[in-house]
CSV table of N, CA, C and O in Angstrom, one decimal:
chain,number,residue,atom,x,y,z
A,1266,MET,N,0.8,-1.2,0.0
A,1266,MET,CA,0.0,0.0,0.0
A,1266,MET,C,0.9,1.3,0.0
A,1266,MET,O,0.6,2.2,-0.7
A,1267,PHE,N,2.0,1.3,0.8
A,1267,PHE,CA,2.8,2.5,0.9
A,1267,PHE,C,4.0,2.4,-0.1
A,1267,PHE,O,4.8,3.3,0.0
A,1268,ARG,N,4.1,1.4,-0.9
A,1268,ARG,CA,5.2,1.3,-1.8
A,1268,ARG,C,4.9,2.0,-3.1
A,1268,ARG,O,3.8,1.9,-3.6
A,1269,PRO,N,5.8,2.8,-3.6
A,1269,PRO,CA,5.6,3.5,-4.8
A,1269,PRO,C,5.5,2.6,-6.0
A,1269,PRO,O,6.2,1.6,-6.1
A,1270,LYS,N,4.6,2.9,-6.9
A,1270,LYS,CA,4.4,2.1,-8.1
A,1270,LYS,C,5.2,2.7,-9.2
A,1270,LYS,O,5.0,3.9,-9.7
A,1271,ILE,N,6.3,2.0,-9.7
A,1271,ILE,CA,7.1,2.6,-10.7
A,1271,ILE,C,6.6,2.1,-12.1
A,1271,ILE,O,6.4,0.9,-12.2
A,1272,PRO,N,6.3,3.0,-13.0
A,1272,PRO,CA,5.8,2.5,-14.3
A,1272,PRO,C,6.8,1.8,-15.0
A,1272,PRO,O,8.0,2.1,-15.0
A,1273,THR,N,6.4,0.8,-15.8
A,1273,THR,CA,7.3,0.0,-16.6
A,1273,THR,C,7.3,0.6,-18.0
A,1273,THR,O,6.3,1.1,-18.5
A,1274,MET,N,8.4,0.4,-18.7
A,1274,MET,CA,8.5,0.9,-20.1
A,1274,MET,C,7.7,-0.1,-21.0
A,1274,MET,O,8.0,-1.3,-21.0
A,1275,PRO,N,6.8,0.4,-21.7
A,1275,PRO,CA,6.0,-0.5,-22.6
A,1275,PRO,C,6.9,-1.0,-23.8
A,1275,PRO,O,7.8,-0.2,-24.3
A,1276,THR,N,6.7,-2.2,-24.2
A,1276,THR,CA,7.5,-2.7,-25.3
A,1276,THR,C,6.8,-2.2,-26.6
A,1276,THR,O,5.6,-2.1,-26.7
A,1277,PRO,N,7.6,-1.9,-27.6
A,1277,PRO,CA,7.0,-1.4,-28.9
A,1277,PRO,C,6.3,-2.5,-29.6
A,1277,PRO,O,6.7,-3.7,-29.5
A,1278,THR,N,5.2,-2.2,-30.2
A,1278,THR,CA,4.4,-3.2,-30.9
A,1278,THR,C,4.4,-2.8,-32.4
A,1278,THR,O,4.5,-1.6,-32.7
A,1279,GLY,N,4.2,-3.7,-33.2
A,1279,GLY,CA,4.1,-3.4,-34.6
A,1279,GLY,C,5.4,-3.3,-35.3
A,1279,GLY,O,6.5,-3.7,-34.8
A,1280,HIS,N,5.4,-2.7,-36.5
A,1280,HIS,CA,6.7,-2.6,-37.3
A,1280,HIS,C,7.5,-1.4,-36.9
A,1280,HIS,O,7.0,-0.3,-36.8
A,1281,VAL,N,8.7,-1.6,-36.5
A,1281,VAL,CA,9.6,-0.5,-36.1
A,1281,VAL,C,10.6,-0.2,-37.2
A,1281,VAL,O,11.3,-1.1,-37.7
A,1282,THR,N,10.7,1.0,-37.7
A,1282,THR,CA,11.6,1.4,-38.8
A,1282,THR,C,12.9,1.8,-38.2
A,1282,THR,O,13.0,2.5,-37.2
A,1283,PRO,N,14.0,1.4,-38.9
A,1283,PRO,CA,15.3,1.9,-38.4
A,1283,PRO,C,15.5,3.4,-38.6
A,1283,PRO,O,14.9,4.0,-39.5
A,1284,PRO,N,16.4,4.0,-37.9
A,1284,PRO,CA,16.6,5.5,-38.0
A,1284,PRO,C,17.2,5.8,-39.4
A,1284,PRO,O,17.9,4.9,-40.0
A,1285,ALA,N,16.9,6.9,-39.9
A,1285,ALA,CA,17.4,7.3,-41.2
A,1285,ALA,C,18.9,7.6,-41.1
A,1285,ALA,O,19.4,8.1,-40.1
A,1286,VAL,N,19.6,7.4,-42.2
A,1286,VAL,CA,21.1,7.6,-42.2
A,1286,VAL,C,21.3,9.1,-42.6
A,1286,VAL,O,20.8,9.5,-43.6
A,1287,ALA,N,22.2,9.8,-41.9
A,1287,ALA,CA,22.5,11.2,-42.2
A,1287,ALA,C,23.6,11.2,-43.2
A,1287,ALA,O,24.6,10.5,-43.1
A,1288,GLU,N,23.4,12.0,-44.3
A,1288,GLU,CA,24.5,12.1,-45.3
A,1288,GLU,C,25.5,13.2,-44.9
A,1288,GLU,O,25.0,14.3,-44.5
A,1289,PRO,N,26.8,13.0,-44.9
A,1289,PRO,CA,27.7,14.0,-44.6
A,1289,PRO,C,27.7,15.1,-45.7
A,1289,PRO,O,27.5,14.9,-46.8
A,1290,THR,N,27.9,16.4,-45.2
A,1290,THR,CA,28.0,17.5,-46.1
A,1290,THR,C,29.4,18.1,-46.1
A,1290,THR,O,30.1,18.0,-45.1
A,1291,THR,N,29.8,18.8,-47.2
A,1291,THR,CA,31.1,19.4,-47.2
A,1291,THR,C,31.0,20.8,-46.7
A,1291,THR,O,30.0,21.5,-46.9
A,1292,VAL,N,32.0,21.2,-46.1
A,1292,VAL,CA,32.1,22.6,-45.5
A,1292,VAL,C,33.0,23.4,-46.4
A,1292,VAL,O,34.1,23.1,-46.7
A,1293,VAL,N,32.4,24.5,-47.0
A,1293,VAL,CA,33.2,25.4,-47.9
A,1293,VAL,C,33.6,26.6,-47.0
A,1293,VAL,O,32.7,27.3,-46.5
A,1294,PRO,N,34.9,26.9,-46.9
A,1294,PRO,CA,35.3,28.1,-46.2
A,1294,PRO,C,34.9,29.4,-46.9
A,1294,PRO,O,34.9,29.5,-48.1
A,1295,ALA,N,34.5,30.4,-46.1
A,1295,ALA,CA,34.1,31.7,-46.6
A,1295,ALA,C,35.4,32.5,-47.0
A,1295,ALA,O,36.5,32.2,-46.5
A,1296,THR,N,35.2,33.5,-47.8
A,1296,THR,CA,36.3,34.4,-48.2
A,1296,THR,C,36.7,35.2,-47.0
A,1296,THR,O,35.9,35.6,-46.2
A,1297,GLN,N,38.0,35.5,-46.9
A,1297,GLN,CA,38.5,36.3,-45.8
A,1297,GLN,C,38.1,37.7,-45.9
A,1297,GLN,O,38.3,38.3,-47.0
A,1298,THR,N,37.6,38.4,-44.9
A,1298,THR,CA,37.3,39.8,-44.9
A,1298,THR,C,38.3,40.5,-44.1
A,1298,THR,O,38.8,40.0,-43.1
A,1299,PRO,N,38.7,41.7,-44.5
A,1299,PRO,CA,39.7,42.5,-43.7
A,1299,PRO,C,39.1,42.9,-42.4
A,1299,PRO,O,37.9,43.1,-42.2
A,1300,PRO,N,39.9,42.9,-41.3
A,1300,PRO,CA,39.4,43.3,-40.0
A,1300,PRO,C,39.0,44.8,-40.0
A,1300,PRO,O,39.6,45.6,-40.7
A,1301,PRO,N,38.0,45.2,-39.3
A,1301,PRO,CA,37.5,46.6,-39.3
A,1301,PRO,C,38.6,47.5,-38.6
A,1301,PRO,O,39.4,47.1,-37.8
A,1302,ALA,N,38.5,48.7,-39.0
A,1302,ALA,CA,39.5,49.7,-38.5
A,1302,ALA,C,39.2,49.9,-37.0
A,1302,ALA,O,38.0,49.9,-36.6
A,1303,GLN,N,40.2,50.1,-36.2
A,1303,GLN,CA,40.0,50.2,-34.7
A,1303,GLN,C,39.4,51.6,-34.4
A,1303,GLN,O,39.9,52.6,-34.9
A,1304,VAL,N,38.4,51.6,-33.6
A,1304,VAL,CA,37.7,52.8,-33.2
A,1304,VAL,C,38.0,53.0,-31.7
A,1304,VAL,O,38.0,52.1,-31.0
A,1305,ALA,N,38.2,54.2,-31.3
A,1305,ALA,CA,38.4,54.5,-29.9
A,1305,ALA,C,37.2,54.1,-29.1
A,1305,ALA,O,36.1,54.5,-29.5
A,1306,PRO,N,37.4,53.4,-28.0
A,1306,PRO,CA,36.3,52.9,-27.2
A,1306,PRO,C,35.6,54.1,-26.5
A,1306,PRO,O,36.3,55.0,-26.0
A,1307,GLU,N,34.3,54.1,-26.5
A,1307,GLU,CA,33.5,55.1,-25.8
A,1307,GLU,C,33.4,54.7,-24.3
A,1307,GLU,O,33.4,53.5,-24.0
A,1308,PRO,N,33.4,55.7,-23.4
A,1308,PRO,CA,33.2,55.3,-22.0
A,1308,PRO,C,31.9,54.6,-21.8
A,1308,PRO,O,30.9,55.0,-22.4
A,1309,SER,N,31.9,53.5,-21.1
A,1309,SER,CA,30.7,52.7,-20.9
A,1309,SER,C,29.6,53.5,-20.0
A,1309,SER,O,28.4,53.3,-20.2
A,1310,ARG,N,30.1,54.3,-19.1
A,1310,ARG,CA,29.1,55.1,-18.3
A,1310,ARG,C,29.7,56.4,-17.9
A,1310,ARG,O,30.9,56.5,-17.8
A,1311,PRO,N,28.9,57.4,-17.7
A,1311,PRO,CA,29.4,58.7,-17.4
A,1311,PRO,C,30.0,58.7,-16.0
A,1311,PRO,O,29.6,58.0,-15.1
A,1312,THR,N,31.0,59.6,-15.8
A,1312,THR,CA,31.6,59.7,-14.5
A,1312,THR,C,30.7,60.5,-13.6
A,1312,THR,O,30.1,61.5,-14.0
A,1313,VAL,N,30.6,60.1,-12.3
A,1313,VAL,CA,29.8,60.8,-11.4
A,1313,VAL,C,30.7,61.7,-10.5
A,1313,VAL,O,31.6,61.1,-9.9
A,1314,GLN,N,30.4,62.9,-10.4
A,1314,GLN,CA,31.2,63.8,-9.5
A,1314,GLN,C,30.4,64.2,-8.3
A,1314,GLN,O,29.3,64.7,-8.4
A,1315,LEU,N,30.9,63.9,-7.1
A,1315,LEU,CA,30.2,64.2,-5.9
A,1315,LEU,C,30.7,65.5,-5.4
A,1315,LEU,O,31.9,65.7,-5.1
A,1316,THR,N,29.8,66.5,-5.3
A,1316,THR,CA,30.2,67.8,-4.8
A,1316,THR,C,29.7,67.8,-3.3
A,1316,THR,O,28.9,66.9,-2.9
A,1317,PRO,N,30.1,68.7,-2.5
A,1317,PRO,CA,29.6,68.8,-1.1
A,1317,PRO,C,28.1,69.0,-1.0
A,1317,PRO,O,27.5,68.4,-0.1
A,1318,GLY,N,27.5,69.7,-2.0
A,1318,GLY,CA,26.1,69.8,-2.0
A,1318,GLY,C,25.3,68.5,-2.2
A,1318,GLY,O,24.3,68.2,-1.5
A,1319,THR,N,25.8,67.7,-3.2
A,1319,THR,CA,25.1,66.5,-3.5
A,1319,THR,C,25.4,65.4,-2.4
A,1319,THR,O,24.5,64.7,-2.0
A,1320,ALA,N,26.6,65.5,-1.8
A,1320,ALA,CA,26.8,64.6,-0.6
A,1320,ALA,C,25.9,64.9,0.5
A,1320,ALA,O,25.4,64.0,1.2
A,1321,LEU,N,25.7,66.2,0.8
A,1321,LEU,CA,24.8,66.6,1.9
A,1321,LEU,C,23.4,66.2,1.6
A,1321,LEU,O,22.6,65.8,2.5
A,1322,ALA,N,23.0,66.3,0.3
A,1322,ALA,CA,21.6,65.9,-0.1
A,1322,ALA,C,21.4,64.4,0.1
A,1322,ALA,O,20.4,63.9,0.5
A,1323,LEU,N,22.4,63.6,-0.3
A,1323,LEU,CA,22.4,62.2,-0.1
A,1323,LEU,C,22.3,61.8,1.4
A,1323,LEU,O,21.5,60.9,1.7
A,1324,VAL,N,23.1,62.4,2.2
A,1324,VAL,CA,23.0,62.1,3.6
A,1324,VAL,C,21.7,62.5,4.2
A,1324,VAL,O,21.1,61.8,5.0
A,1325,GLY,N,21.1,63.7,3.8
A,1325,GLY,CA,19.8,64.1,4.3
A,1325,GLY,C,18.7,63.2,3.8
A,1325,GLY,O,17.8,62.8,4.6
A,1326,GLY,N,18.8,62.7,2.6
A,1326,GLY,CA,17.8,61.8,2.1
A,1326,GLY,C,17.8,60.5,2.8
A,1326,GLY,O,16.8,59.9,3.1
A,1327,GLY,N,19.0,60.0,3.0
A,1327,GLY,CA,19.2,58.7,3.7
A,1327,GLY,C,18.7,58.8,5.2
A,1327,GLY,O,18.0,57.9,5.7
A,1328,THR,N,18.9,59.9,5.8
A,1328,THR,CA,18.4,60.1,7.2
A,1328,THR,C,16.9,60.2,7.2
A,1328,THR,O,16.3,59.6,8.1
A,1329,ALA,N,16.3,60.8,6.2
A,1329,ALA,CA,14.9,60.9,6.2
A,1329,ALA,C,14.3,59.5,6.0
A,1329,ALA,O,13.3,59.2,6.6
A,1330,VAL,N,14.9,58.7,5.1
A,1330,VAL,CA,14.3,57.4,4.9
A,1330,VAL,C,14.4,56.6,6.1
A,1330,VAL,O,13.5,55.8,6.5
A,1331,VAL,N,15.5,56.6,6.8
A,1331,VAL,CA,15.7,55.9,8.1
A,1331,VAL,C,14.7,56.3,9.1
A,1331,VAL,O,14.1,55.4,9.8
A,1332,LEU,N,14.5,57.6,9.2
A,1332,LEU,CA,13.5,58.1,10.2
A,1332,LEU,C,12.1,57.6,9.9
A,1332,LEU,O,11.3,57.3,10.8
A,1333,VAL,N,11.7,57.7,8.6
A,1333,VAL,CA,10.3,57.3,8.2
A,1333,VAL,C,10.1,55.8,8.5
A,1333,VAL,O,9.1,55.4,9.0
A,1334,VAL,N,11.1,55.0,8.0
A,1334,VAL,CA,11.0,53.6,8.2
A,1334,VAL,C,10.9,53.2,9.7
A,1334,VAL,O,10.2,52.4,10.1
A,1335,GLY,N,11.8,53.9,10.5
A,1335,GLY,CA,11.8,53.6,11.9
A,1335,GLY,C,10.4,54.0,12.6
A,1335,GLY,O,9.9,53.3,13.4
A,1336,ALA,N,9.9,55.1,12.2
A,1336,ALA,CA,8.6,55.5,12.7
A,1336,ALA,C,7.5,54.6,12.4
A,1336,ALA,O,6.6,54.2,13.2
A,1337,VAL,N,7.5,54.1,11.1
A,1337,VAL,CA,6.5,53.1,10.7
A,1337,VAL,C,6.6,51.8,11.5
A,1337,VAL,O,5.6,51.2,12.0
A,1338,LEU,N,7.9,51.3,11.7
A,1338,LEU,CA,8.1,50.1,12.4
A,1338,LEU,C,7.7,50.2,13.9
A,1338,LEU,O,7.1,49.3,14.5
A,1339,VAL,N,8.0,51.4,14.5
A,1339,VAL,CA,7.7,51.6,15.9
A,1339,VAL,C,6.1,51.7,16.1
A,1339,VAL,O,5.6,51.1,17.0
A,1340,SER,N,5.5,52.3,15.2
A,1340,SER,CA,4.0,52.4,15.3
A,1340,SER,C,3.4,51.1,15.1
A,1340,SER,O,2.4,50.7,15.7
A,1341,MET,N,3.9,50.2,14.2
A,1341,MET,CA,3.4,48.9,14.0
A,1341,MET,C,3.6,48.0,15.3
A,1341,MET,O,2.7,47.3,15.8
A,1342,LEU,N,4.7,48.2,15.9
A,1342,LEU,CA,5.0,47.5,17.2
A,1342,LEU,C,4.1,47.9,18.3
A,1342,LEU,O,3.6,47.1,19.1
A,1343,LEU,N,3.8,49.2,18.3
A,1343,LEU,CA,2.9,49.8,19.4
A,1343,LEU,C,1.5,49.3,19.1
A,1343,LEU,O,0.8,49.0,20.1
A,1344,ALA,N,1.1,49.2,17.9
A,1344,ALA,CA,-0.3,48.7,17.6
A,1344,ALA,C,-0.4,47.3,18.0
A,1344,ALA,O,-1.5,46.9,18.6
A,1345,VAL,N,0.6,46.4,17.8
A,1345,VAL,CA,0.5,45.0,18.2
A,1345,VAL,C,0.5,44.9,19.7
A,1345,VAL,O,-0.3,44.1,20.3
A,1346,ALA,N,1.3,45.8,20.4
A,1346,ALA,CA,1.3,45.7,21.8
A,1346,ALA,C,0.0,46.1,22.4
A,1346,ALA,O,-0.5,45.5,23.4
A,1347,ILE,N,-0.6,47.2,21.9
A,1347,ILE,CA,-1.9,47.6,22.4
A,1347,ILE,C,-3.0,46.6,22.1
A,1347,ILE,O,-3.9,46.3,23.0
A,1348,THR,N,-3.0,46.0,21.0
A,1348,THR,CA,-3.9,44.9,20.6
A,1348,THR,C,-3.8,43.7,21.6
A,1348,THR,O,-4.8,43.2,22.1
A,1349,GLY,N,-2.6,43.3,21.9
A,1349,GLY,CA,-2.4,42.2,22.8
A,1349,GLY,C,-2.8,42.5,24.2
A,1349,GLY,O,-3.5,41.7,24.9
A,1350,ALA,N,-2.6,43.8,24.7
A,1350,ALA,CA,-3.0,44.1,26.0
A,1350,ALA,C,-4.5,44.2,26.1
A,1350,ALA,O,-5.1,43.7,27.1
A,1351,SER,N,-5.2,44.7,25.1
A,1351,SER,CA,-6.6,44.8,25.1
A,1351,SER,C,-7.3,43.4,25.0
A,1351,SER,O,-8.3,43.2,25.7
A,1352,LEU,N,-6.6,42.5,24.3
A,1352,LEU,CA,-7.2,41.1,24.2
A,1352,LEU,C,-7.0,40.5,25.6
A,1352,LEU,O,-7.9,39.7,26.0
A,1353,ALA,N,-5.9,40.7,26.3
A,1353,ALA,CA,-5.7,40.1,27.6
A,1353,ALA,C,-6.7,40.7,28.6
A,1353,ALA,O,-7.3,39.9,29.4
A,1354,ILE,N,-7.0,41.9,28.5
A,1354,ILE,CA,-8.0,42.5,29.4
A,1354,ILE,C,-9.4,42.0,29.1
A,1354,ILE,O,-10.2,41.6,30.1
A,1355,CYS,N,-9.7,41.8,27.9
A,1355,CYS,CA,-11.0,41.2,27.5
A,1355,CYS,C,-11.1,39.8,28.0
A,1355,CYS,O,-12.2,39.4,28.5
A,1356,ALA,N,-10.0,39.0,27.9
A,1356,ALA,CA,-10.1,37.6,28.3
A,1356,ALA,C,-10.3,37.6,29.8
A,1356,ALA,O,-11.0,36.7,30.4
A,1357,LEU,N,-9.6,38.5,30.6
A,1357,LEU,CA,-9.8,38.5,32.1
A,1357,LEU,C,-11.3,38.9,32.4
A,1357,LEU,O,-11.8,38.3,33.3
A,1358,VAL,N,-11.8,39.8,31.7
A,1358,VAL,CA,-13.2,40.2,32.0
A,1358,VAL,C,-14.2,39.1,31.7
A,1358,VAL,O,-15.1,38.8,32.5
A,1359,ILE,N,-14.0,38.5,30.6
A,1359,ILE,CA,-14.9,37.4,30.2
A,1359,ILE,C,-14.8,36.2,31.2
A,1359,ILE,O,-15.7,35.6,31.6
A,1360,ARG,N,-13.5,35.9,31.6
A,1360,ARG,CA,-13.3,34.8,32.6
A,1360,ARG,C,-14.0,35.1,33.9
A,1360,ARG,O,-14.6,34.3,34.6
A,1361,SER,N,-13.9,36.4,34.4
A,1361,SER,CA,-14.5,36.7,35.6
A,1361,SER,C,-16.0,36.7,35.5
A,1361,SER,O,-16.7,36.3,36.5
A,1362,LEU,N,-16.6,37.1,34.4
A,1362,LEU,CA,-18.0,37.0,34.2
A,1362,LEU,C,-18.5,35.5,34.2
A,1362,LEU,O,-19.5,35.2,34.8
A,1363,VAL,N,-17.7,34.7,33.6
A,1363,VAL,CA,-18.1,33.3,33.5
A,1363,VAL,C,-18.0,32.6,34.9
A,1363,VAL,O,-18.9,31.9,35.3
A,1364,ASN,N,-17.0,33.0,35.6
A,1364,ASN,CA,-16.8,32.4,37.0
A,1364,ASN,C,-17.9,32.9,37.9
A,1364,ASN,O,-18.4,32.2,38.8
A,1365,ALA,N,-18.2,34.2,37.8
A,1365,ALA,CA,-19.3,34.8,38.7
A,1365,ALA,C,-20.6,34.1,38.4
A,1365,ALA,O,-21.4,33.9,39.3
A,1366,ASP,N,-20.9,33.9,37.1
A,1366,ASP,CA,-22.1,33.2,36.7
A,1366,ASP,C,-22.2,31.8,37.2
A,1366,ASP,O,-23.2,31.3,37.6
A,1367,ALA,N,-21.0,31.1,37.2
A,1367,ALA,CA,-21.0,29.7,37.7
A,1367,ALA,C,-21.2,29.6,39.2
A,1367,ALA,O,-21.7,28.6,39.7
A,1368,LYS,N,-20.7,30.6,40.0
A,1368,LYS,CA,-20.8,30.6,41.4
A,1368,LYS,C,-22.3,30.9,41.9
A,1368,LYS,O,-22.7,30.4,42.9
A,1369,ARG,N,-23.1,31.6,41.1
A,1369,ARG,CA,-24.5,31.8,41.4
A,1369,ARG,C,-25.3,30.6,41.3
A,1369,ARG,O,-26.3,30.5,42.0
A,1370,ARG,N,-25.0,29.7,40.5
A,1370,ARG,CA,-25.8,28.5,40.3
A,1370,ARG,C,-25.7,27.5,41.4
A,1370,ARG,O,-25.2,27.2,42.2
């Protein structure tokens, strides 16, 4: 029941034809073309020059991103903590109501 069933390879039935024979072809070399004239290579990417103003802008932008992401993460953590505390208080209130109802009977 738990053993895997491995399929068996079916045997061919009927008339089986042999594979076709491939005929060899001759290779004719192409005529030689002269190499192209060498061209001065273009720079692959432009050079970036960092000035004090752009460096300050990058630092300011990075600081802003870190502050925003930190504020979002702290607010999410605070929301989870408040939700957990309110659920714990609700559980205590419901438990006390159920216990008080059981004592009256």
